[in-house]
């Protein structure tokens, strides 16, 4: 995530403001993807109006697993990103 | 995923309040779009033999909505609980709260 | 859709303007999802350049069904949303 | 889905006109993106034995585009017809009109 | 892509600025869809940490094919769009 | 796809610089989202028998990230090479360069 270097202080503030909005949107997107995925994989019985016990526990395990998975992927992603930046990435001249 | 949670910020500006309200409306709207996507896939077979919803499809859609909300409540509660555990309850505005 | 309460009149106007743009975008997204879905499910013969009769009628039924389905889902969604708001949702203190 | 249709608004401001033009261009661009997504899935098998398009794939892509436009015209006509029926023809700006 | 007619010079400039941003986003979206698609279709072995030779060559062919395919679709899309505009599209009165 | 490449533009304004930085961050963020989507589909079976990641799933995720980056590097190199061939190396700002 280099490349933000060319901005002055005011520009950095403006950018940071937008990033906070983006963070909120990202969180919401993550949340709704999570719900959609776990709903899709765990809820398949539409003969009842309320969640079955096994559907609910499947959803809970799915959420847990997805969050742990995302966290692990986040760590690896940061590592790889840092490694690329160190190697000068693909456009060393920048 | 804790790196995605924003910190608390004091006294929101006008632009921030509008952005927060916009984000909240957008979340409800996204939720509806996902509901449409998910429930039509679950309940409407893709042969389209008839233009009308039949009884079975209609009932399936109604139950799908009910279950979709129930899942949202459960997931939201779970995540709020975890966020509070991690952050000592200092979770900011539009973060984990879906149904304001 | 509660939570808009904290805005003053000018902020509400600004928000409304953005919501109108959003409505236009939402309509367009709905439209293109509809087209993509019905195209995907109904058009599978690429030995001809023009729509076959049966493809066209499948698309028309698909559109009808999708709109009716979305309308029904919209009604149920509103009901559930209203019900949640009445129950104080999940953060009653707000 | 009638709750998604915007009402008519008089004398658009400069910002509104730009937003409408932007939305129109965005719609064409979205349509192209969906075309790419749909037609490559329909016409290009996912083994990638060769880097070039073969004759069969090329012809399939061409026909897919023609059919995709035809479906867009049919669906757009159908929805405009229904919108006019419901609203007495008072449908606003960029609403149901795809090909301006 | 008609319909931009009603804008004055300042509005056209503003629109163009936004379109340039949009073009950048479009390119990035295209790029990441391409990566995701080719990764999905070509990389299925997670017993190793590095790309296998056959995975890499599959990805390269996939990218080539996807770019050629997009280019061809772009040409046909422009043709059809031009044809529709000539026929007055669907709202001749505009 | 050459019609998607922007031309070079001289002396970016403040708004343009912010937009470029924003686009760059957004690209990294999109890439992460796609990584999550792709790698969870590849590595996490959708039965959810247990809440924890098991050993096999964890190792699969790690390798998936490594391969995903490798694919990004290969594809990015390939496209930069082709863009330079076509345009004589005059490719603008955020165009084909992913890892800045």
Coordinates of C-alpha atoms in Angstrom, one line a residue:
Chain A
X1 CA 0.0 0.0 0.0
X2 CA 2.8 2.4 -0.9
X3 CA 2.1 5.2 -3.5
X4 CA 0.3 7.5 -1.2
X5 CA 3.5 9.4 -0.8
X6 CA 2.8 12.2 -3.3
X7 CA 0.0 13.8 -1.2
X8 CA 0.3 17.0 1.0
X9 CA -1.2 17.2 4.5
X10 CA -4.6 18.5 3.3
X11 CA -4.9 15.9 0.6
X12 CA -3.9 13.2 3.2
X13 CA -6.7 14.4 5.5
X14 CA -9.2 14.3 2.6
X15 CA -8.1 10.9 1.7
X16 CA -8.3 9.7 5.3
X17 CA -11.9 10.9 5.6
X18 CA -12.8 9.0 2.5
X19 CA -11.0 5.9 3.8
X20 CA -13.1 6.0 7.0
X21 CA -16.3 6.0 4.9
X22 CA -14.8 3.2 2.9
X23 CA -14.0 1.2 6.0
X24 CA -17.6 1.5 7.1
X25 CA -18.8 0.3 3.7
X26 CA -16.2 -2.5 3.7
X27 CA -17.4 -3.7 7.1
X28 CA -21.0 -3.7 5.9
X29 CA -20.1 -5.5 2.7
X30 CA -18.1 -8.1 4.7
X31 CA -21.1 -8.5 7.0
X32 CA -23.6 -9.0 4.3
X33 CA -21.4 -11.4 2.3
X34 CA -21.0 -13.4 5.5
X35 CA -24.8 -13.5 6.0
X36 CA -25.5 -14.4 2.4
X37 CA -22.9 -17.1 2.4
X38 CA -23.9 -18.7 5.6
X39 CA -27.6 -18.4 4.8
X40 CA -27.0 -20.1 1.4
X41 CA -25.0 -22.9 2.8
X42 CA -27.0 -23.6 6.0
X43 CA -30.6 -22.8 5.3
X44 CA -32.3 -25.1 2.9
X45 CA -35.6 -26.1 4.5
X46 CA -38.5 -23.8 3.6
X47 CA -41.2 -26.0 5.1
X48 CA -40.9 -24.0 8.3
X49 CA -41.0 -20.3 9.1
X50 CA -38.4 -20.3 11.9
X51 CA -34.8 -21.4 11.8
X52 CA -34.3 -25.1 12.7
X53 CA -31.9 -25.8 15.5
X54 CA -29.4 -27.4 13.1
X55 CA -29.7 -24.5 10.7
X56 CA -28.9 -22.0 13.5
X57 CA -25.9 -24.0 14.7
X58 CA -24.6 -24.4 11.2
X59 CA -24.9 -20.6 10.7
X60 CA -23.0 -19.9 13.9
X61 CA -20.2 -22.3 13.0
X62 CA -20.1 -20.8 9.5
X63 CA -19.7 -17.3 10.9
X64 CA -17.0 -18.4 13.2
X65 CA -15.1 -20.2 10.5
X66 CA -15.5 -17.4 8.0
X67 CA -14.2 -14.8 10.5
X68 CA -11.2 -17.0 11.4
X69 CA -10.6 -17.7 7.8
X70 CA -10.7 -14.0 6.9
X71 CA -8.4 -13.1 9.8
X72 CA -5.9 -15.7 8.7
X73 CA -6.2 -14.5 5.1
X74 CA -5.7 -10.9 6.2
X75 CA -2.5 -11.8 8.0
X76 CA -1.1 -13.7 5.0
X77 CA -2.1 -10.9 2.7
X78 CA -0.3 -8.3 4.8
X79 CA 2.8 -10.4 4.9
X80 CA 2.8 -10.9 1.1
X81 CA 2.1 -7.3 0.5
X82 CA 5.0 -6.2 2.8
X83 CA 7.3 -8.7 1.0
X84 CA 6.3 -7.3 -2.4
X85 CA 7.0 -3.8 -1.3
X86 CA 10.4 -4.8 0.0
X87 CA 11.3 -6.4 -3.3
X88 CA 10.3 -3.2 -4.9
X89 CA 7.2 -4.8 -6.3
X90 CA 6.9 -4.9 -10.0
X91 CA 7.7 -1.2 -10.7
X92 CA 10.9 -0.7 -8.8
X93 CA 11.3 2.8 -10.3
X94 CA 8.3 4.2 -8.5
Chain B
X1 CA -11.2 -9.4 11.0
X2 CA -10.8 -6.9 13.8
X3 CA -8.8 -4.6 11.6
X4 CA -12.0 -3.7 9.7
X5 CA -13.7 -2.2 12.8
X6 CA -13.4 1.6 12.9
X7 CA -12.4 3.3 16.1
X8 CA -14.8 5.7 18.0
X9 CA -14.7 9.3 16.7
X10 CA -16.1 12.3 18.7
X11 CA -18.7 14.9 17.5
X12 CA -19.4 13.9 13.9
X13 CA -19.4 16.7 11.3
X14 CA -22.4 17.3 9.0
X15 CA -20.8 15.4 6.2
X16 CA -20.0 12.5 8.5
X17 CA -23.6 12.4 9.8
X18 CA -24.9 12.4 6.2
X19 CA -22.4 9.7 5.3
X20 CA -23.4 7.6 8.2
X21 CA -27.1 7.9 7.4
X22 CA -26.4 7.2 3.8
X23 CA -24.4 4.1 4.8
X24 CA -27.2 2.9 7.0
X25 CA -29.8 3.3 4.2
X26 CA -27.4 1.6 1.8
X27 CA -27.0 -1.3 4.2
X28 CA -30.7 -1.9 4.4
X29 CA -30.9 -1.6 0.6
X30 CA -28.0 -4.0 0.1
X31 CA -29.7 -6.4 2.5
X32 CA -32.8 -6.3 0.4
X33 CA -30.9 -6.9 -2.8
X34 CA -29.2 -9.9 -1.3
X35 CA -32.5 -11.1 0.0
X36 CA -34.0 -10.9 -3.5
X37 CA -30.9 -12.7 -4.9
X38 CA -30.8 -15.4 -2.3
X39 CA -34.6 -16.1 -2.0
X40 CA -35.3 -16.2 -5.7
X41 CA -32.5 -18.7 -6.1
X42 CA -33.8 -20.8 -3.3
X43 CA -37.5 -20.6 -4.2
X44 CA -37.9 -20.0 -8.0
X45 CA -36.9 -22.9 -10.3
X46 CA -35.1 -21.6 -13.4
X47 CA -37.4 -23.1 -16.0
X48 CA -40.1 -20.4 -15.8
X49 CA -43.0 -22.6 -17.0
X50 CA -45.5 -20.0 -15.9
X51 CA -45.4 -16.2 -15.5
X52 CA -47.2 -16.2 -12.2
X53 CA -45.9 -17.2 -8.8
X54 CA -47.5 -20.5 -7.8
X55 CA -48.6 -21.3 -4.2
X56 CA -45.5 -23.2 -3.3
X57 CA -43.2 -20.5 -4.6
X58 CA -45.1 -17.8 -2.7
X59 CA -45.0 -19.6 0.6
X60 CA -41.3 -20.4 0.1
X61 CA -40.5 -16.7 -0.5
X62 CA -42.4 -15.7 2.6
X63 CA -40.5 -18.2 4.8
X64 CA -37.2 -17.3 3.1
X65 CA -37.7 -13.7 4.2
X66 CA -38.5 -14.7 7.8
X67 CA -35.5 -17.0 8.0
X68 CA -33.2 -14.4 6.3
X69 CA -34.1 -11.9 9.0
X70 CA -33.7 -14.4 11.7
X71 CA -30.2 -15.2 10.4
X72 CA -29.4 -11.5 10.3
X73 CA -30.4 -11.0 13.9
X74 CA -28.4 -14.1 15.1
X75 CA -25.3 -13.1 13.1
X76 CA -25.5 -9.4 14.2
X77 CA -25.9 -10.4 17.9
X78 CA -23.0 -12.7 17.6
X79 CA -20.8 -10.1 16.1
X80 CA -21.8 -7.4 18.5
X81 CA -21.1 -9.7 21.4
X82 CA -17.6 -10.5 20.0
X83 CA -16.9 -6.9 19.2
X84 CA -17.8 -5.9 22.8
X85 CA -15.6 -8.6 24.2
X86 CA -12.7 -7.4 22.2
X87 CA -13.1 -3.7 22.5
X88 CA -14.7 -3.4 25.9
X89 CA -18.0 -2.2 24.4
X90 CA -16.5 0.9 22.7
X91 CA -17.9 -0.1 19.2
X92 CA -18.7 3.1 17.2
X93 CA -21.8 4.2 15.3
X94 CA -22.9 2.2 12.3
X95 CA -20.5 -0.6 12.9
X96 CA -22.2 -3.8 14.0
X97 CA -25.7 -2.5 14.5
X98 CA -28.0 -3.4 11.7
X99 CA -31.5 -2.7 12.9
X100 CA -31.4 0.8 14.4
Chain C
X1 CA -35.1 2.5 8.3
X2 CA -34.9 4.5 11.5
X3 CA -31.8 6.3 12.6
X4 CA -32.1 9.2 10.2
X5 CA -33.4 11.2 13.1
X6 CA -30.2 13.1 14.0
X7 CA -30.1 15.2 10.8
X8 CA -31.2 18.8 10.5
X9 CA -33.3 20.1 7.5
X10 CA -30.3 20.9 5.2
X11 CA -28.7 17.6 6.0
X12 CA -32.0 15.8 5.2
X13 CA -32.2 17.6 1.8
X14 CA -28.7 16.6 1.0
X15 CA -29.4 13.1 2.0
X16 CA -32.6 13.0 -0.1
X17 CA -30.7 14.2 -3.2
X18 CA -28.3 11.4 -2.8
X19 CA -31.1 8.9 -2.2
X20 CA -32.7 9.9 -5.5
X21 CA -29.4 9.2 -7.3
X22 CA -29.2 6.0 -5.4
X23 CA -32.8 5.1 -6.4
X24 CA -31.9 5.6 -10.1
X25 CA -28.8 3.4 -9.7
X26 CA -30.8 0.7 -7.8
X27 CA -33.4 0.6 -10.6
X28 CA -30.6 0.2 -13.1
X29 CA -29.0 -2.5 -11.1
X30 CA -32.2 -4.3 -10.7
X31 CA -32.9 -4.0 -14.4
X32 CA -29.5 -5.4 -15.4
X33 CA -29.6 -8.2 -12.9
X34 CA -33.0 -9.1 -14.3
X35 CA -31.7 -9.2 -17.8
X36 CA -28.6 -11.2 -16.9
X37 CA -30.6 -13.7 -14.9
X38 CA -33.3 -14.3 -17.5
X39 CA -30.7 -14.3 -20.3
X40 CA -28.7 -16.9 -18.5
X41 CA -31.6 -19.2 -17.7
X42 CA -33.4 -18.9 -21.0
X43 CA -30.9 -18.4 -23.8
X44 CA -28.7 -21.4 -24.4
X45 CA -28.8 -21.9 -28.2
X46 CA -26.0 -20.1 -30.1
X47 CA -26.5 -21.8 -33.4
X48 CA -28.7 -18.8 -34.4
X49 CA -28.3 -15.1 -34.3
X50 CA -31.9 -14.2 -33.4
X51 CA -33.9 -15.2 -30.3
X52 CA -35.9 -18.4 -30.8
X53 CA -39.6 -18.2 -30.1
X54 CA -39.2 -20.4 -27.0
X55 CA -36.3 -18.3 -25.7
X56 CA -38.3 -15.1 -26.0
X57 CA -41.3 -16.5 -24.2
X58 CA -39.1 -17.9 -21.5
X59 CA -37.5 -14.5 -21.0
X60 CA -40.9 -12.9 -20.8
X61 CA -42.2 -15.3 -18.2
X62 CA -38.9 -15.0 -16.3
X63 CA -39.2 -11.2 -16.2
X64 CA -42.8 -11.5 -15.0
X65 CA -42.0 -14.0 -12.4
X66 CA -38.9 -12.1 -11.2
X67 CA -40.9 -8.8 -10.8
X68 CA -43.7 -10.5 -8.9
X69 CA -41.2 -12.3 -6.8
X70 CA -39.4 -9.0 -6.0
X71 CA -42.6 -7.3 -5.2
X72 CA -43.7 -10.0 -2.8
X73 CA -40.2 -10.0 -1.2
X74 CA -40.4 -6.2 -0.9
X75 CA -43.7 -6.4 1.0
X76 CA -42.4 -9.1 3.4
X77 CA -39.2 -7.1 3.9
X78 CA -41.1 -4.0 4.8
X79 CA -43.3 -5.9 7.3
X80 CA -40.3 -7.6 8.9
X81 CA -38.4 -4.3 9.1
X82 CA -41.4 -2.5 10.7
X83 CA -41.8 -5.4 13.2
X84 CA -38.1 -5.1 14.1
X85 CA -38.4 -1.4 14.6
X86 CA -41.4 -1.9 16.9
X87 CA -39.5 -4.4 19.0
X88 CA -36.8 -1.9 19.3
X89 CA -34.6 -3.9 17.1
X90 CA -31.4 -5.1 18.6
X91 CA -30.2 -1.8 20.1
X92 CA -33.2 -0.6 22.0
X93 CA -31.1 2.2 23.6
X94 CA -30.7 4.1 20.4
Chain D
X1 CA -41.2 -3.4 -7.7
X2 CA -43.1 -0.2 -8.3
X3 CA -41.6 1.3 -5.1
X4 CA -38.2 1.5 -6.9
X5 CA -39.5 3.9 -9.6
X6 CA -38.7 7.5 -8.9
X7 CA -41.3 10.2 -9.3
X8 CA -41.0 13.0 -11.9
X9 CA -39.0 16.0 -10.9
X10 CA -39.2 19.4 -12.6
X11 CA -36.2 21.4 -14.0
X12 CA -33.1 19.4 -13.1
X13 CA -30.1 21.2 -11.6
X14 CA -26.7 21.1 -13.1
X15 CA -25.6 18.4 -10.6
X16 CA -28.7 16.4 -11.4
X17 CA -28.1 16.6 -15.1
X18 CA -24.5 15.4 -14.7
X19 CA -25.7 12.7 -12.4
X20 CA -28.2 11.6 -14.9
X21 CA -25.6 11.5 -17.7
X22 CA -23.2 9.7 -15.5
X23 CA -25.9 7.1 -14.6
X24 CA -26.7 6.6 -18.3
X25 CA -23.0 6.1 -19.2
X26 CA -22.7 3.8 -16.2
X27 CA -25.6 1.8 -17.3
X28 CA -24.1 1.2 -20.8
X29 CA -20.9 0.3 -19.1
X30 CA -22.5 -2.1 -16.7
X31 CA -24.4 -3.7 -19.6
X32 CA -21.1 -4.3 -21.3
X33 CA -19.6 -5.8 -18.2
X34 CA -22.5 -8.1 -17.8
X35 CA -22.3 -9.0 -21.5
X36 CA -18.6 -9.9 -21.1
X37 CA -19.4 -12.0 -18.0
X38 CA -22.4 -13.8 -19.5
X39 CA -21.1 -14.4 -23.0
X40 CA -17.6 -15.6 -21.9
X41 CA -19.3 -18.1 -19.6
X42 CA -21.7 -19.3 -22.3
X43 CA -19.1 -19.5 -25.1
X44 CA -15.6 -20.1 -23.6
X45 CA -15.0 -23.5 -22.0
X46 CA -12.9 -23.2 -18.9
X47 CA -10.1 -25.5 -19.8
X48 CA -8.1 -23.0 -21.9
X49 CA -6.4 -25.5 -24.1
X50 CA -5.3 -22.7 -26.5
X51 CA -4.7 -19.0 -26.2
X52 CA -6.6 -18.0 -29.3
X53 CA -10.3 -17.9 -29.9
X54 CA -11.3 -20.7 -32.2
X55 CA -13.9 -20.4 -34.9
X56 CA -16.7 -21.9 -32.8
X57 CA -16.0 -19.6 -29.9
X58 CA -15.8 -16.5 -32.1
X59 CA -19.2 -17.2 -33.7
X60 CA -20.7 -18.1 -30.4
X61 CA -19.6 -14.7 -29.0
X62 CA -21.0 -12.8 -31.9
X63 CA -24.4 -14.5 -31.6
X64 CA -24.4 -14.1 -27.9
X65 CA -24.0 -10.3 -28.3
X66 CA -26.8 -10.1 -30.8
X67 CA -29.1 -12.2 -28.5
X68 CA -28.1 -10.2 -25.5
X69 CA -29.2 -6.9 -27.2
X70 CA -32.4 -8.5 -28.4
X71 CA -33.2 -9.6 -24.8
X72 CA -32.4 -6.1 -23.6
X73 CA -34.8 -4.6 -26.1
X74 CA -37.6 -7.0 -25.3
X75 CA -37.2 -6.6 -21.5
X76 CA -36.9 -2.8 -21.8
X77 CA -40.1 -2.6 -23.9
X78 CA -42.0 -4.8 -21.6
X79 CA -41.0 -2.8 -18.5
X80 CA -41.7 0.5 -20.2
X81 CA -45.1 -0.8 -21.2
X82 CA -45.9 -1.8 -17.7
X83 CA -44.5 1.4 -16.2
X84 CA -46.7 3.4 -18.5
X85 CA -49.7 1.3 -17.6
X86 CA -49.1 1.9 -13.9
X87 CA -48.2 5.5 -13.9
X88 CA -50.1 6.9 -16.9
X89 CA -46.9 7.5 -18.8
X90 CA -45.3 9.9 -16.3
X91 CA -42.1 7.9 -16.0
X92 CA -39.1 10.2 -15.2
X93 CA -35.6 10.7 -16.7
X94 CA -33.3 7.8 -16.8
X95 CA -35.8 5.3 -15.5
X96 CA -36.8 2.6 -17.9
X97 CA -35.1 3.9 -21.1
X98 CA -31.9 2.1 -21.9
X99 CA -31.0 3.1 -25.4
X100 CA -31.2 6.9 -25.5
Chain E
X1 CA -24.1 6.4 -25.8
X2 CA -26.2 9.3 -27.0
X3 CA -28.2 11.4 -24.5
X4 CA -25.2 13.5 -23.2
X5 CA -26.5 16.2 -25.5
X6 CA -28.2 18.4 -22.8
X7 CA -25.0 19.4 -21.0
X8 CA -23.2 22.7 -21.3
X9 CA -19.4 23.0 -21.6
X10 CA -18.7 23.2 -17.8
X11 CA -21.0 20.2 -17.2
X12 CA -19.3 18.3 -19.9
X13 CA -15.9 18.9 -18.3
X14 CA -17.2 17.8 -14.9
X15 CA -18.7 14.7 -16.5
X16 CA -15.4 14.0 -18.4
X17 CA -13.4 14.2 -15.1
X18 CA -15.7 11.7 -13.5
X19 CA -15.5 9.4 -16.6
X20 CA -11.7 9.4 -16.3
X21 CA -12.0 8.2 -12.8
X22 CA -14.6 5.7 -13.9
X23 CA -12.3 4.4 -16.6
X24 CA -9.6 3.8 -14.1
X25 CA -12.0 1.9 -11.9
X26 CA -13.3 -0.1 -14.9
X27 CA -9.8 -1.1 -15.8
X28 CA -9.1 -2.2 -12.3
X29 CA -12.4 -4.2 -12.1
X30 CA -11.6 -5.8 -15.4
X31 CA -8.2 -6.7 -14.2
X32 CA -9.4 -8.2 -10.9
X33 CA -12.2 -10.1 -12.6
X34 CA -9.7 -11.5 -15.0
X35 CA -7.4 -12.6 -12.2
X36 CA -10.2 -14.1 -10.2
X37 CA -11.6 -16.0 -13.2
X38 CA -8.3 -17.4 -14.3
X39 CA -7.2 -18.3 -10.8
X40 CA -10.5 -20.1 -10.2
X41 CA -10.4 -22.1 -13.4
X42 CA -6.6 -22.9 -13.5
X43 CA -5.4 -23.2 -9.9
X44 CA -6.8 -26.2 -8.0
X45 CA -3.8 -27.8 -6.4
X46 CA -3.1 -26.6 -2.8
X47 CA -0.5 -29.2 -2.0
X48 CA 2.2 -26.8 -3.1
X49 CA 2.9 -23.2 -2.3
X50 CA 4.2 -22.2 -5.7
X51 CA 2.3 -22.2 -9.0
X52 CA 2.8 -25.5 -11.0
X53 CA 4.0 -25.1 -14.5
X54 CA 0.7 -26.3 -15.9
X55 CA -1.2 -23.9 -13.7
X56 CA 0.9 -21.0 -14.9
X57 CA 0.5 -21.8 -18.5
X58 CA -3.2 -22.3 -18.1
X59 CA -3.4 -18.8 -16.5
X60 CA -1.5 -17.3 -19.4
X61 CA -3.8 -18.9 -22.0
X62 CA -6.8 -17.9 -19.9
X63 CA -5.7 -14.3 -19.8
X64 CA -5.0 -14.2 -23.6
X65 CA -8.3 -15.8 -24.4
X66 CA -10.2 -13.5 -22.0
X67 CA -8.6 -10.4 -23.5
X68 CA -9.3 -11.5 -27.1
X69 CA -12.8 -12.4 -26.1
X70 CA -13.4 -9.1 -24.4
X71 CA -12.0 -7.2 -27.4
X72 CA -14.3 -9.1 -29.8
X73 CA -17.3 -8.5 -27.5
X74 CA -16.3 -4.8 -27.4
X75 CA -16.4 -4.5 -31.1
X76 CA -19.7 -6.3 -31.5
X77 CA -21.1 -4.2 -28.6
X78 CA -20.1 -1.0 -30.3
X79 CA -21.7 -2.1 -33.6
X80 CA -24.9 -3.1 -32.0
X81 CA -25.0 0.2 -30.0
X82 CA -24.4 2.2 -33.1
X83 CA -27.1 0.3 -35.0
X84 CA -29.6 0.9 -32.2
X85 CA -28.8 4.6 -32.1
X86 CA -29.4 4.8 -35.9
X87 CA -32.7 3.1 -35.6
X88 CA -33.6 5.7 -33.0
X89 CA -33.3 3.2 -30.3
X90 CA -36.4 2.6 -28.3
X91 CA -37.3 6.2 -27.4
X92 CA -37.1 7.9 -30.7
X93 CA -38.6 11.1 -29.2
X94 CA -35.7 11.8 -27.0
Chain F
X1 CA -9.5 -4.3 -24.6
X2 CA -7.2 -1.4 -25.5
X3 CA -10.2 1.0 -25.4
X4 CA -10.2 0.7 -21.6
X5 CA -6.7 2.1 -21.1
X6 CA -6.6 5.8 -20.2
X7 CA -4.3 8.1 -22.0
X8 CA -1.5 10.0 -20.2
X9 CA -2.5 13.3 -18.6
X10 CA 0.0 16.0 -17.5
X11 CA 0.2 17.5 -13.9
X12 CA -2.6 16.0 -11.9
X13 CA -4.7 18.3 -9.8
X14 CA -5.2 17.8 -6.1
X15 CA -8.6 16.1 -6.7
X16 CA -7.0 13.8 -9.3
X17 CA -4.1 12.9 -7.0
X18 CA -6.6 12.0 -4.2
X19 CA -8.7 10.0 -6.6
X20 CA -5.6 8.1 -7.8
X21 CA -4.6 7.3 -4.3
X22 CA -8.1 6.3 -3.4
X23 CA -8.3 4.1 -6.5
X24 CA -5.0 2.5 -5.6
X25 CA -6.1 1.7 -2.0
X26 CA -9.4 0.5 -3.4
X27 CA -7.6 -1.9 -5.8
X28 CA -5.7 -3.4 -2.9
X29 CA -8.9 -3.7 -0.9
X30 CA -10.8 -5.3 -3.8
X31 CA -7.9 -7.7 -4.3
X32 CA -8.2 -8.7 -0.7
X33 CA -12.0 -9.2 -1.0
X34 CA -11.5 -11.4 -4.0
X35 CA -8.8 -13.3 -2.2
X36 CA -11.2 -14.0 0.7
X37 CA -14.0 -15.0 -1.7
X38 CA -11.8 -17.2 -3.9
X39 CA -9.7 -18.9 -1.1
X40 CA -12.6 -19.6 1.2
X41 CA -14.4 -21.3 -1.7
X42 CA -11.3 -23.3 -2.6
X43 CA -10.3 -24.3 1.0
X44 CA -13.4 -24.3 3.2
X45 CA -16.0 -27.0 2.6
X46 CA -19.5 -25.7 3.0
X47 CA -20.8 -28.1 5.6
X48 CA -19.2 -26.3 8.6
X49 CA -19.0 -29.3 10.9
X50 CA -16.7 -27.4 13.3
X51 CA -16.3 -23.7 14.1
X52 CA -12.5 -23.8 14.0
X53 CA -10.2 -24.0 11.1
X54 CA -8.6 -27.4 11.0
X55 CA -5.0 -28.0 10.0
X56 CA -5.8 -28.9 6.4
X57 CA -8.0 -25.8 5.9
X58 CA -5.3 -23.5 7.4
X59 CA -2.5 -24.8 5.2
X60 CA -4.8 -24.6 2.2
X61 CA -5.6 -20.9 2.9
X62 CA -1.9 -20.0 3.3
X63 CA -1.0 -21.7 0.0
X64 CA -4.0 -20.1 -1.7
X65 CA -2.7 -16.6 -0.7
X66 CA 0.7 -17.4 -2.0
X67 CA -0.6 -18.7 -5.3
X68 CA -3.1 -15.8 -5.6
X69 CA -0.2 -13.3 -5.3
X70 CA 1.9 -15.2 -7.8
X71 CA -1.0 -15.2 -10.3
X72 CA -1.4 -11.5 -9.8
X73 CA 2.3 -10.9 -10.5
X74 CA 2.2 -13.0 -13.6
X75 CA -0.9 -11.5 -15.0
X76 CA 0.2 -8.0 -14.2
X77 CA 3.6 -8.5 -15.9
X78 CA 1.9 -10.0 -18.9
X79 CA -0.5 -7.1 -19.2
X80 CA 2.2 -4.4 -18.7
X81 CA 4.3 -6.1 -21.3
X82 CA 1.4 -6.0 -23.8
X83 CA 0.5 -2.5 -22.9
X84 CA 4.1 -1.3 -23.5
X85 CA 4.2 -3.1 -26.8
X86 CA 1.0 -1.4 -27.9
X87 CA 1.6 2.0 -26.6
X88 CA 5.3 2.3 -26.7
X89 CA 5.6 2.4 -23.0
X90 CA 3.4 5.5 -22.4
X91 CA 1.0 3.8 -20.0
X92 CA -0.4 6.3 -17.4
X93 CA -0.6 6.4 -13.6
X94 CA -2.6 3.7 -11.9
X95 CA -3.2 1.7 -15.1
X96 CA -1.5 -1.6 -15.1
X97 CA 0.7 -1.4 -12.1
X98 CA -0.7 -3.2 -9.1
X99 CA 2.1 -3.4 -6.6
X100 CA 3.4 0.2 -6.2

